[in-house]
XYZ file of C-alpha atoms in Angstrom:
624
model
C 53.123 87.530 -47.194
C 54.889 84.963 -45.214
C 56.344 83.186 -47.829
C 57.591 86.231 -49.207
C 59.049 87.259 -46.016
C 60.725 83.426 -45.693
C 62.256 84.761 -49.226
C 63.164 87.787 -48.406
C 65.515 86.019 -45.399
C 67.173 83.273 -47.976
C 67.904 85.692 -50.272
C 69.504 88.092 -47.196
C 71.844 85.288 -46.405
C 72.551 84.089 -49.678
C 73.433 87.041 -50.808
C 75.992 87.862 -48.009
C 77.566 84.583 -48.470
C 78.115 85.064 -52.087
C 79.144 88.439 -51.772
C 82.057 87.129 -49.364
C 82.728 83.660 -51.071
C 85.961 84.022 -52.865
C 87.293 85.442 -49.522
C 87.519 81.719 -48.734
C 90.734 81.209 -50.699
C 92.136 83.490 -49.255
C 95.360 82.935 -47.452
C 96.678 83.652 -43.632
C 97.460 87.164 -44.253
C 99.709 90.078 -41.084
C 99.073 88.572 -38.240
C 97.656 85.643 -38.966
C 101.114 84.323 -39.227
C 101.796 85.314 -35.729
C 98.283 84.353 -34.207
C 97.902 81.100 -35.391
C 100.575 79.906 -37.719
C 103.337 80.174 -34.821
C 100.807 80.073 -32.051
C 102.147 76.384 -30.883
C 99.554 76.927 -27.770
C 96.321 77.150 -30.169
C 97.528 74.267 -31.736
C 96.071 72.251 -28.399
C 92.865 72.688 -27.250
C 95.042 71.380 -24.024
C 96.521 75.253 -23.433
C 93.249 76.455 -23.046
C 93.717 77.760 -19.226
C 96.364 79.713 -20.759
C 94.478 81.722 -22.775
C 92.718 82.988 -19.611
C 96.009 84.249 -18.070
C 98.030 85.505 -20.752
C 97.655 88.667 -23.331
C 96.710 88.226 -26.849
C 99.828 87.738 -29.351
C 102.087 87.072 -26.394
C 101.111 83.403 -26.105
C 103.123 80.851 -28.024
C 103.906 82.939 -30.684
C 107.264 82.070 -32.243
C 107.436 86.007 -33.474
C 108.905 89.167 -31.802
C 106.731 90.268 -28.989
C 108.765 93.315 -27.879
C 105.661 96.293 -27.985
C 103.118 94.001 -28.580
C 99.443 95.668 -27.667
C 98.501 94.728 -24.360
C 95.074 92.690 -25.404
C 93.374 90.375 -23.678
C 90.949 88.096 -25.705
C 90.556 84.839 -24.455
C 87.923 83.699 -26.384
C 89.137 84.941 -29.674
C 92.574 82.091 -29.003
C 89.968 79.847 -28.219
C 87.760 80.094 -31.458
C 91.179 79.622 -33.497
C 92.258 76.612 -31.320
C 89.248 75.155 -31.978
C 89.759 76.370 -36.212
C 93.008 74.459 -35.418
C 91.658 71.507 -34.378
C 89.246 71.111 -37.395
C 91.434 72.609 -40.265
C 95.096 72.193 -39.048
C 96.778 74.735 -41.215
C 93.794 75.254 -43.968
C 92.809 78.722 -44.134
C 89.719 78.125 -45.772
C 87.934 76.399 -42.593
C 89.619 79.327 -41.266
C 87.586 81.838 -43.934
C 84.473 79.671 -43.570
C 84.103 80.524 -39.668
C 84.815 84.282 -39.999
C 82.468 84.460 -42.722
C 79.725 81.891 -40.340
C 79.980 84.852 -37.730
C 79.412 87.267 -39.843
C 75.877 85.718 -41.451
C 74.892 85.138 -37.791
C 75.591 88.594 -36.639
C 73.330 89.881 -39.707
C 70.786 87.209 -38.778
C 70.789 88.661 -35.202
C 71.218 92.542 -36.056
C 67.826 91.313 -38.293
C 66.385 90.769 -35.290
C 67.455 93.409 -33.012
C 66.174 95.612 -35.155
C 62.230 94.282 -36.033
C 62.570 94.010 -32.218
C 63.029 97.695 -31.884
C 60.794 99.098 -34.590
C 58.633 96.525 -35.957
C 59.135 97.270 -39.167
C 60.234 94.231 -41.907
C 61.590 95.877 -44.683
C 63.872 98.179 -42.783
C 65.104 94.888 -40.370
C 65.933 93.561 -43.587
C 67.448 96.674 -45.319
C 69.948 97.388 -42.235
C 70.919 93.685 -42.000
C 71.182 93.537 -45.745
C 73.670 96.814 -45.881
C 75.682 95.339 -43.109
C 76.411 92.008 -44.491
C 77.382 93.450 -47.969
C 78.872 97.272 -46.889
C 82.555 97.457 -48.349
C 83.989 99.029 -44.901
C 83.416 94.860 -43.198
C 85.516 93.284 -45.931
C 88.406 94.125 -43.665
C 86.912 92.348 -40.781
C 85.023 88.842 -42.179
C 87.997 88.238 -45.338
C 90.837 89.125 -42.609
C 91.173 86.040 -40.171
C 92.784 88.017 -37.372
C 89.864 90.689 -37.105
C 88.038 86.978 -35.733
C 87.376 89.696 -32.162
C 85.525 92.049 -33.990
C 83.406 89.172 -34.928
C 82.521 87.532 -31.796
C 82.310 91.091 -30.168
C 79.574 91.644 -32.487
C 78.044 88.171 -31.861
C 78.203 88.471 -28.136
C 76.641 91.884 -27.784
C 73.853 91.572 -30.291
C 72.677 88.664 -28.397
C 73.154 90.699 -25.024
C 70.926 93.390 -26.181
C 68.120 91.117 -27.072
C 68.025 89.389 -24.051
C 68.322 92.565 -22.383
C 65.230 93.676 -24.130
C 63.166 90.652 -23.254
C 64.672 90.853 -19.637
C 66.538 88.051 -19.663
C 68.857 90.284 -17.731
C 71.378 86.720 -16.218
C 71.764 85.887 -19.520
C 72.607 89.388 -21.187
C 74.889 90.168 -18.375
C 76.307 86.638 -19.659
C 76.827 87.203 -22.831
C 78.070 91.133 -22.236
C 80.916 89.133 -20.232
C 81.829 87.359 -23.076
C 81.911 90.122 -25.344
C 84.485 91.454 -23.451
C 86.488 88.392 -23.464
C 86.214 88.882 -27.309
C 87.587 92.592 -27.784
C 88.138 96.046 -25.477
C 85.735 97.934 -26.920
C 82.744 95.429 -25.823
C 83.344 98.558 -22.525
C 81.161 100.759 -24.084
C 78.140 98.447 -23.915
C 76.623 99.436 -21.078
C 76.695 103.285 -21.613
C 74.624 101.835 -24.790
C 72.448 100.139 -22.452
C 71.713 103.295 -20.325
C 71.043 105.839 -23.493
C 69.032 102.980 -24.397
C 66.953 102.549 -21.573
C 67.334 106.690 -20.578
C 66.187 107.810 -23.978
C 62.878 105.824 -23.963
C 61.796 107.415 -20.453
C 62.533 105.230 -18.354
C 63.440 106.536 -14.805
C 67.030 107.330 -14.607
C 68.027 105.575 -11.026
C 66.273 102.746 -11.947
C 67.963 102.188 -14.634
C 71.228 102.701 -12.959
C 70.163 100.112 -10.636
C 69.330 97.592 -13.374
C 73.187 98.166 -15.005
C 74.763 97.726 -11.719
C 75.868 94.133 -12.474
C 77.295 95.707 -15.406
C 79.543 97.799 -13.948
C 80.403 95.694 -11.629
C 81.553 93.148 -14.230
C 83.409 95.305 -16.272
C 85.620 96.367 -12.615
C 86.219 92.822 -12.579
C 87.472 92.278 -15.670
C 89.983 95.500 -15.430
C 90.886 93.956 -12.303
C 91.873 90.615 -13.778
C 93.277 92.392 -17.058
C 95.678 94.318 -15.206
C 96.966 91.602 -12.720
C 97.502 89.370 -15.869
C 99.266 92.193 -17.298
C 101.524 92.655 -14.411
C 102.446 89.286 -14.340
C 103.922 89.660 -18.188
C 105.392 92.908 -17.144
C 102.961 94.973 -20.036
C 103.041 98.493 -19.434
C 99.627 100.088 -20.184
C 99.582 102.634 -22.963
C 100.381 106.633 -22.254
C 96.515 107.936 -22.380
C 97.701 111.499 -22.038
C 100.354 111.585 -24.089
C 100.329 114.495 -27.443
C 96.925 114.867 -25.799
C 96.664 118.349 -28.871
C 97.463 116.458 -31.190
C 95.407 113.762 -30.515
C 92.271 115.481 -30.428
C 93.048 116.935 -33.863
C 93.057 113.498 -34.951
C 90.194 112.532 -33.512
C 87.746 114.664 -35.534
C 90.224 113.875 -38.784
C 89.570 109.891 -37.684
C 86.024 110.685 -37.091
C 85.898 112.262 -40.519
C 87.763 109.477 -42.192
C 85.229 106.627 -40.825
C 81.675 108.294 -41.709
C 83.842 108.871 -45.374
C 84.455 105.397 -45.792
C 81.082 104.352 -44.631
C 79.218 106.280 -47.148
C 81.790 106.502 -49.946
C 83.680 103.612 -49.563
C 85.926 104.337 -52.597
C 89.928 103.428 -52.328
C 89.772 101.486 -48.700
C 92.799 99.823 -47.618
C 93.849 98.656 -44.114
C 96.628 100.661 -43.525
C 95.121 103.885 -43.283
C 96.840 106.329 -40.923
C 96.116 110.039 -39.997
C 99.011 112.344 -39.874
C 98.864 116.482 -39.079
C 101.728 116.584 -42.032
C 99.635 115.936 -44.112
C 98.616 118.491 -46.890
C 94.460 117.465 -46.538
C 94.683 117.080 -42.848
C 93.111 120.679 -42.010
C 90.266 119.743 -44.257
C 89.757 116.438 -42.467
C 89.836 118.173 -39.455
C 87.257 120.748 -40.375
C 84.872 118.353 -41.975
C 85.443 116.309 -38.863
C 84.369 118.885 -36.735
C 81.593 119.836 -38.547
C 80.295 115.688 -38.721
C 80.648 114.994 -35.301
C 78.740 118.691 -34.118
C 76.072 118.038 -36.681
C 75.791 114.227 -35.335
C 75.469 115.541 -31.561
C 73.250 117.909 -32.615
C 70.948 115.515 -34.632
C 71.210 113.175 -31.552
C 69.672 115.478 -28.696
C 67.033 116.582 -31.610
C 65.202 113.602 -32.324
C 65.961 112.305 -28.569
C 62.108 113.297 -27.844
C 60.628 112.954 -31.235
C 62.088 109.312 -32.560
C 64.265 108.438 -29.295
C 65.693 105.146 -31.297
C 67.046 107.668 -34.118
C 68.909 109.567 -31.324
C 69.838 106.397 -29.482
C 70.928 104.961 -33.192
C 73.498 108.504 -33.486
C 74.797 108.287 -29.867
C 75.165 104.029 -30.631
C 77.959 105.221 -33.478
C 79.484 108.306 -31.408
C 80.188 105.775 -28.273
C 81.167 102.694 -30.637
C 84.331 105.151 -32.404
C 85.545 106.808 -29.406
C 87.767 103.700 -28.532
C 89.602 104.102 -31.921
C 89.281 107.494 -32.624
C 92.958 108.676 -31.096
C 91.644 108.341 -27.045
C 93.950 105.342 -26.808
C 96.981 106.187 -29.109
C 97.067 103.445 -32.114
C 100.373 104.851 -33.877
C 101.857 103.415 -36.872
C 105.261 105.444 -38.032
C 104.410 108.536 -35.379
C 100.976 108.653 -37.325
C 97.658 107.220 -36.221
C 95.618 104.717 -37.205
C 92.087 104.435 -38.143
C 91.643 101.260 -39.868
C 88.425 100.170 -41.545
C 87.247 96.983 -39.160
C 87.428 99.565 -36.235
C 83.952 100.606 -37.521
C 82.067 96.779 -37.525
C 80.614 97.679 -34.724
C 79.810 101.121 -34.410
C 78.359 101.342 -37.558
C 75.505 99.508 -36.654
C 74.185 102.268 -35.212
C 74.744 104.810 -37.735
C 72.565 102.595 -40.484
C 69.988 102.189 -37.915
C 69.126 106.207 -37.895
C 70.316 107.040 -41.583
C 68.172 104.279 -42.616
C 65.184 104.871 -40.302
C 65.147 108.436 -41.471
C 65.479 107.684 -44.529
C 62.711 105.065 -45.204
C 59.872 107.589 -43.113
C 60.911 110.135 -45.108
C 60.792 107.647 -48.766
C 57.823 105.849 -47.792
C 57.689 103.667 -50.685
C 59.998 104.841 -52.776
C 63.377 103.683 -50.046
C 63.381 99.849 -51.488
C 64.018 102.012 -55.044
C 66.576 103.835 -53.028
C 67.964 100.445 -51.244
C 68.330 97.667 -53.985
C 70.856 99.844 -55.649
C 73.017 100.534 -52.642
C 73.249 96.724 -51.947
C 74.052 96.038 -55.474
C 76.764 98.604 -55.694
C 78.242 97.991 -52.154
C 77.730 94.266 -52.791
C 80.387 94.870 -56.000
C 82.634 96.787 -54.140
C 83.100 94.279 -51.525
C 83.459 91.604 -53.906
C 86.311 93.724 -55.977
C 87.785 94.440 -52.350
C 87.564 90.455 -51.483
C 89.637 89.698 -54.452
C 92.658 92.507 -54.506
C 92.953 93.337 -50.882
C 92.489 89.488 -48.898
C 93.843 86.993 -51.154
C 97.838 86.818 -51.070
C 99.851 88.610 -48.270
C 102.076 89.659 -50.713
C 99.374 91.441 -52.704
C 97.975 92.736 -49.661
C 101.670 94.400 -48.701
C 101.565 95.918 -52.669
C 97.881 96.699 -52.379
C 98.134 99.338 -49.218
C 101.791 100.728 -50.306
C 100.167 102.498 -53.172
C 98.551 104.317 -50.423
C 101.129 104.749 -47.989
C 104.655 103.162 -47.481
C 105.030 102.198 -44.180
C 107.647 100.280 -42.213
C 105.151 97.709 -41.268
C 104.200 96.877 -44.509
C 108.296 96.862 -45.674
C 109.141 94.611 -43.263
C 106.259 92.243 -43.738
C 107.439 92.220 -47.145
C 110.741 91.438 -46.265
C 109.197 88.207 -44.230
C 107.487 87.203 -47.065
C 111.137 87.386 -49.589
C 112.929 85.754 -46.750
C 110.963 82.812 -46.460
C 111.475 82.308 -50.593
C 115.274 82.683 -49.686
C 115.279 85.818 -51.537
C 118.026 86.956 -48.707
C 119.074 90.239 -51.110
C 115.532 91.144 -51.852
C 114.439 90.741 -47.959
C 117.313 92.519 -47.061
C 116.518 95.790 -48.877
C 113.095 95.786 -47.891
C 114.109 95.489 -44.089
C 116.308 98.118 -44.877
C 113.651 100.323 -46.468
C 111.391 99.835 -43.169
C 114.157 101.086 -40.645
C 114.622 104.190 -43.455
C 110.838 104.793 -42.891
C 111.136 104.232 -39.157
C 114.495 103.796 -37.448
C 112.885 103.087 -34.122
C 110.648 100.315 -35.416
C 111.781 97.540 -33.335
C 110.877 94.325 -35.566
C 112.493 95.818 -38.794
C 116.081 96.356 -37.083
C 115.506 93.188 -35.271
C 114.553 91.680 -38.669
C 117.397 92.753 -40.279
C 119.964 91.937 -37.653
C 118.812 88.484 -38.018
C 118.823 88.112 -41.626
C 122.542 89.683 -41.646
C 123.371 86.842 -39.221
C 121.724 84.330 -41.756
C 123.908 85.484 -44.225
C 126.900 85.167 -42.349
C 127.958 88.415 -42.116
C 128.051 88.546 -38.241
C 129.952 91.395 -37.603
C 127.025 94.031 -39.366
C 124.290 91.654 -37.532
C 126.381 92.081 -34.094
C 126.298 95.678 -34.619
C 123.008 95.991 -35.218
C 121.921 93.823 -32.273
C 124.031 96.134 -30.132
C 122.405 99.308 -31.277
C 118.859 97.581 -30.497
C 120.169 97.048 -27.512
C 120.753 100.650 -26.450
C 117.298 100.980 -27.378
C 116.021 97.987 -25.755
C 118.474 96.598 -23.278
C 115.874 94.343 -21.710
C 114.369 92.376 -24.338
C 115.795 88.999 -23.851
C 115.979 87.710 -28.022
C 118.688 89.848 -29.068
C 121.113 88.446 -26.515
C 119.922 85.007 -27.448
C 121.187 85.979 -31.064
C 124.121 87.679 -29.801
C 124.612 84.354 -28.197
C 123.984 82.704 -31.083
C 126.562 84.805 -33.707
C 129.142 83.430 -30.680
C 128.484 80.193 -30.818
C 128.999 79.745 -34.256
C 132.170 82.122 -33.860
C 133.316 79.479 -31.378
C 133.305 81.830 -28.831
C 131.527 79.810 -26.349
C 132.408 81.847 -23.393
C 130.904 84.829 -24.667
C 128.083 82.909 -25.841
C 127.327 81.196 -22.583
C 127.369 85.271 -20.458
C 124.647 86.312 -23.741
C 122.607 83.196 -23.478
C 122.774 83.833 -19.266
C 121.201 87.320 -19.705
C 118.498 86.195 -22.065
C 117.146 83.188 -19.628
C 117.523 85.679 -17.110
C 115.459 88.631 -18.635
C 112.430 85.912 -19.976
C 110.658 83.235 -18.957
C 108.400 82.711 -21.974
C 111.013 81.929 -24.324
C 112.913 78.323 -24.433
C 115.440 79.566 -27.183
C 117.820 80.673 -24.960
C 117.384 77.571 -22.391
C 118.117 75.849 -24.895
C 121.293 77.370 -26.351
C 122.643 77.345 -23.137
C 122.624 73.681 -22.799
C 123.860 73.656 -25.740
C 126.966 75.524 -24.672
C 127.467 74.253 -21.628
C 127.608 70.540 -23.554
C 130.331 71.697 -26.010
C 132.512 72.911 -22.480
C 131.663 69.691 -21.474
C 128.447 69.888 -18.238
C 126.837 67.377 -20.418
C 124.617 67.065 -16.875
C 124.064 71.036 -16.472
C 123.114 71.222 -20.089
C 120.542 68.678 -19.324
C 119.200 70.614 -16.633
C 118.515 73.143 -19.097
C 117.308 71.352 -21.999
C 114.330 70.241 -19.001
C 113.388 73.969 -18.881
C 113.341 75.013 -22.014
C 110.835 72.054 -22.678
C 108.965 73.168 -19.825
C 108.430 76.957 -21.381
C 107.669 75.221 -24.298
C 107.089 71.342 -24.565
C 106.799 71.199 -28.514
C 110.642 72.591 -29.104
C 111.890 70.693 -31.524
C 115.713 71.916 -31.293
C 115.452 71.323 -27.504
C 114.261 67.655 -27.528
C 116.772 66.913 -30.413
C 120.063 68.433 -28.297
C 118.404 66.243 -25.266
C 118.396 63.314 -27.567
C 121.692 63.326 -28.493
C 123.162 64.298 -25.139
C 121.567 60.602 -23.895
C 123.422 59.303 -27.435
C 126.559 60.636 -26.467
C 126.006 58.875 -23.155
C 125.424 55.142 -24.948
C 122.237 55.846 -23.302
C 119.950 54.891 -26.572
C 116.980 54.122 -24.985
C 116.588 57.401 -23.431
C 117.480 59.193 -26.852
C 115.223 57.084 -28.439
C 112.001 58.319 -26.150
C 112.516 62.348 -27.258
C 113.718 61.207 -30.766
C 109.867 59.646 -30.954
C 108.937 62.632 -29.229
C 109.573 64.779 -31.719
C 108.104 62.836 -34.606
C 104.948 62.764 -32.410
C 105.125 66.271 -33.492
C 106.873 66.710 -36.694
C 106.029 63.042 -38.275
C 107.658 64.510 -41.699
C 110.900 65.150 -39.672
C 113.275 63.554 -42.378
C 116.253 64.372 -39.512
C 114.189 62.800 -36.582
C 113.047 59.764 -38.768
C 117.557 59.580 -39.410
C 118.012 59.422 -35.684
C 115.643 57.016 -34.879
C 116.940 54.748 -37.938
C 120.628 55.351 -36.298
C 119.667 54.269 -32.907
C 117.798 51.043 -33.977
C 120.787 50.719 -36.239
C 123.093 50.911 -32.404
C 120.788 48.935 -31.220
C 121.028 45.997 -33.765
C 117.635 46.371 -34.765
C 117.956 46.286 -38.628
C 114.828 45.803 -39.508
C 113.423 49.023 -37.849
C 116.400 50.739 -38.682
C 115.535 49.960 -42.617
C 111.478 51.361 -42.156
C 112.982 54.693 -41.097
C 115.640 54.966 -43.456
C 113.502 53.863 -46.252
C 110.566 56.682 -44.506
C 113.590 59.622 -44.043
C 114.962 58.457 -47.768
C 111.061 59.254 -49.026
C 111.129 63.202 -47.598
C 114.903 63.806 -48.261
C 116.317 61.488 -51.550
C 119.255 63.924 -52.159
C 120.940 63.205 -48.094
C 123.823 60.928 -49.271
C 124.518 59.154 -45.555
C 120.794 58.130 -45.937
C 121.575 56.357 -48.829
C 124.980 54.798 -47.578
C 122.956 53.796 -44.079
C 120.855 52.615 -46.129
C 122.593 50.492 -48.157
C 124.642 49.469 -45.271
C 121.621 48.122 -43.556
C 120.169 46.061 -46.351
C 123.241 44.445 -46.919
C 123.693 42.863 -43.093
C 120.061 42.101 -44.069
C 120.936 40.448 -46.901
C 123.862 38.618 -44.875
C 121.775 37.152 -42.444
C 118.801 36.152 -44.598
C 121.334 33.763 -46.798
């Protein structure tokens, strides 16, 4: 029996990790881009105080932060710094750790669960439907969705020390839970229905979750002076408070469908009142969550963990289900990986129930379900996680939105498809004229192209809109500069450093101005700041560079010249420079291993070829 058992466990995990294998080559996909690829911060494991004081997305990122959410997960930057560190820019090693959570949180839920019932074969079952149902594909093949991951992790292991009164160590882990995702707030309302359910006395219990509460004050506390400091305003809670509660049964019927039928999911899944199944949603929402309550306070005195199992799922969704507005387009959303955790308790009391009222006949009933969900996750895997640009195509045949335009649009503009990028930016602000990033997208492209004048206008429109977000008068700044207007420029550029701190664009530009009118020493001063916002600016500590060249002063140029290849050491440009200044310097030698190193990334630059040739003729001069 307990060889079979040891078995039954290697096949458990096996299984998972084949059923989630070719979500390994899978590439950084939404906002992985934004979270990681132009996070400079998690690049260093140096930053990491930083990710203690600042909000999730807003740190580093090189992307548009204007109505970013207001998270604050600490501990999710940290597990991709530390990605970082191992993989650099692989998104496999990426893959490999959301998939290593995952196998440990089904290892743990494994345990949790014999813990509660002492039963084997329905530990296994629930682990084994977790690990393989089609709903978690979202979450363990989508890097970013790391926080429902380590929320998971965290609070699992929480509960089971709870259990065995390790009570330090639960309160512990709970903490870190919440430095993983929002919803980790919940928790100890799960503790008390826990602990309330089975008997126990109800002030007692109160008393024992004290250090709970307390913690969770705590971390409000520090969440809102943080956001304070970034000037984050907190989301409307009573806003289209109707409508929202409409939704809510709609959302709550949308995630028990998915769970059980898990047929056509896609990420983007929004709930709108227009639309023409909405009332049916709504009804069969109504009629889920009444029945759920319902089968909740029945069983609460005959099988307490079946009730406690119902109320588990009912607490887990009420974060997502429309009581803090998650809007898309003016519609809501109720995306899939909301349900990683909540679901847990859901296939704790439809699988209980189910295998007391089978007796021998639920492994029959089981097997199957794996095998079919175990497909389905596969099949979702391969069409949904693997290319961003699938991904985009994937969720449009279920509903165009203006996010998934303009990511689109990112994805044609980095090929230099300018015309195709342009019409899907243009399709996005169609969709959704107030959607900020798509008319800031576009305004940027037209600017790329050259055609200022529509780019200007749109940047002043966004501007009515948004008059304090400091990047569009850095690229208002920017359209003057190249105009020649440097006047104008310099007032734009004065306004952006004015209305951010987090940005060193517009420090930077500024010098840049000011050493064109001639404050080569001003410009300096603000070439310093911009490096101090952001020390791995590569534009900044090339303007400094040259502002020392311009002053003869090549040893000084040299030092950010290096400084920059510290950074970039493919920078064909930087490897130029250095080559020039050793070249200044009479250095030939040196100046000849750079050329010959810039000449390797860029063959087709025809000065490198004439400095080049330049320097291995004095060469050739001296040696005879």
């Amino acid at each position: 029996m307990f060889k079979n058992k040891i078995f039954l466990n290697i096949l458990l995990i096996f299984a998972c990790f084949l059923v989630y294998f070719n979500s390994l080559k899978g590439e950084f996909i939404w906002d992985d881009k934004i979270s990681i690829l132009e996070n400079d911060y998690i690049h260093s494991l140096k930053y990491l105080p930083k990710f203690f004081s600042s909000p999730f997305f807003s740190l580093g990122s090189k992307g548009i932060r204007k109505g970013q959410s207001d998270y604050f997960r600490p501990l999710v930057l940290l597990s991709f710094s530390w990605d970082y560190f191992l993989w650099k820019d692989n998104p496999g090693g990426f893959h490999l750790t959301n998939l290593i959570f995952h196998l440990l949180n089904i290892l743990l839920l494994f345990v949790l669960i014999f813990k509660l019932f002492k039963d084997y074969l329905l530990s296994w079952g629930v682990a084994f439907v977790y690990g393989v149902i089609p709903v978690n594909s979202s979450t363990v093949s989508y890097i970013s969705n790391r926080p429902n991951l380590l929320l998971v992790f965290f609070l699992l292991l929480s509960f089971i020390f709870y259990l065995k009164k390790g009570y330090l160590v639960s309160l512990l882990f709970f903490s870190l839970g919440l430095l993983s995702k929002e919803v980790a707030l919940v928790f100890p309302f799960l503790l008390f229905l826990y602990d309330y359910l089975a008997g126990r006395n109800f002030k007692r219990v109160l008393l024992k979750l004290i250090p709970f509460f307390l913690l969770i004050l705590f971390y409000l506390l520090l969440r809102s002076k943080i956001f304070s400091l970034w000037g984050i305003e907190e989301v409307c809670v009573f806003c289209k408070m109707g409508e929202r509660v409409l939704v809510f049964f709609a959302s709550f019927f949308n995630y028990i469908r998915v769970l059980l039928f898990p047929v056509g999911l896609h990420f983007e899944r929004l709930i709108s009142v227009e639309d023409s199944f909405f009332a049916l949603e709504f009804l069969g929402g109504v009629f889920l969550f009444f029945y759920l309550l319902y089968l909740g306070f029945y069983f609460h005195k005959k099988k307490f963990l079946y009730s406690w199992g119902v109320f588990w799922f009912i607490l887990g969704v009420l974060p997502t289900s429309q009581i803090v507005p998650l809007m898309v387009d003016d519609k809501y959303l109720a995306s899939e990986h909301f349900l990683y955790f909540p679901q847990i308790g859901l296939l704790i009391f439809v699988l209980a129930y189910l295998k007391e009222k089978l007796g021998r006949a639920f492994l029959k009933l089981l097997l199957p379900v794996i095998f079919i969900f175990s497909l389905l996750t596969v099949y979702y895997n391969q069409v949904q996680w693997q290319r961003e640009e699938d991904f985009i195509r994937y969720n449009l045949k279920f509903r165009k939105t203006s996010r998934l335009y303009n990511n689109l649009g990112r994805i044609y503009e980095r090929r230099k498809d300018l015309k195709k990028a342009q019409e899907f930016y243009q399709e996005a602000v169609k969709i959704n004229p107030h959607y900020f990033k798509a008319r800031y997208n576009l305004a940027t492209l037209l600017a790329k192209k050259g055609d200022f004048l529509s780019a200007e206008a749109e940047y002043l429109k966004l501007l009515r809109i948004y008059p304090e977000f400091s990047g569009i008068y850095n690229n208002l700044g920017v359209i003057k500069l190249r105009e020649g207007k440097l006047s104008e420029a310099k007032e734009y550029f004065e306004k952006a450093v004015r209305l951010s701190t987090q940005d060193s664009n517009p420090y930077c530009n500024l010098g840049l101005v000011l050493e064109k009118q001639g404050k080569i020493y001003q410009a300096r001063r603000y070439y310093f700041q911009g490096l101090e916002v952001n020390p791995q600016d590569l534009d900044c500590l090339n303007q400094l560079a040259f502002s020392y060249v311009k002053e003869k002063n090549l040893d000084k140029a040299l030092i950010y010249f290096e400084k920059v290849l510290s950074l970039d050491e493919d920078n064909s440009s930087a490897l130029q420079n250095v080559g020039n200044i050793y070249f200044m310097k009479k250095d030939y030698s040196k100046a000849l291993n750079y050329y010959q190193r810039a000449l390797k990334l860029d063959p087709a630059n025809k000065s490198l070829r004439d400095n080049l040739k330049i320097v291995k003729e004095i060469l050739k001069k001296w040696r005879n």
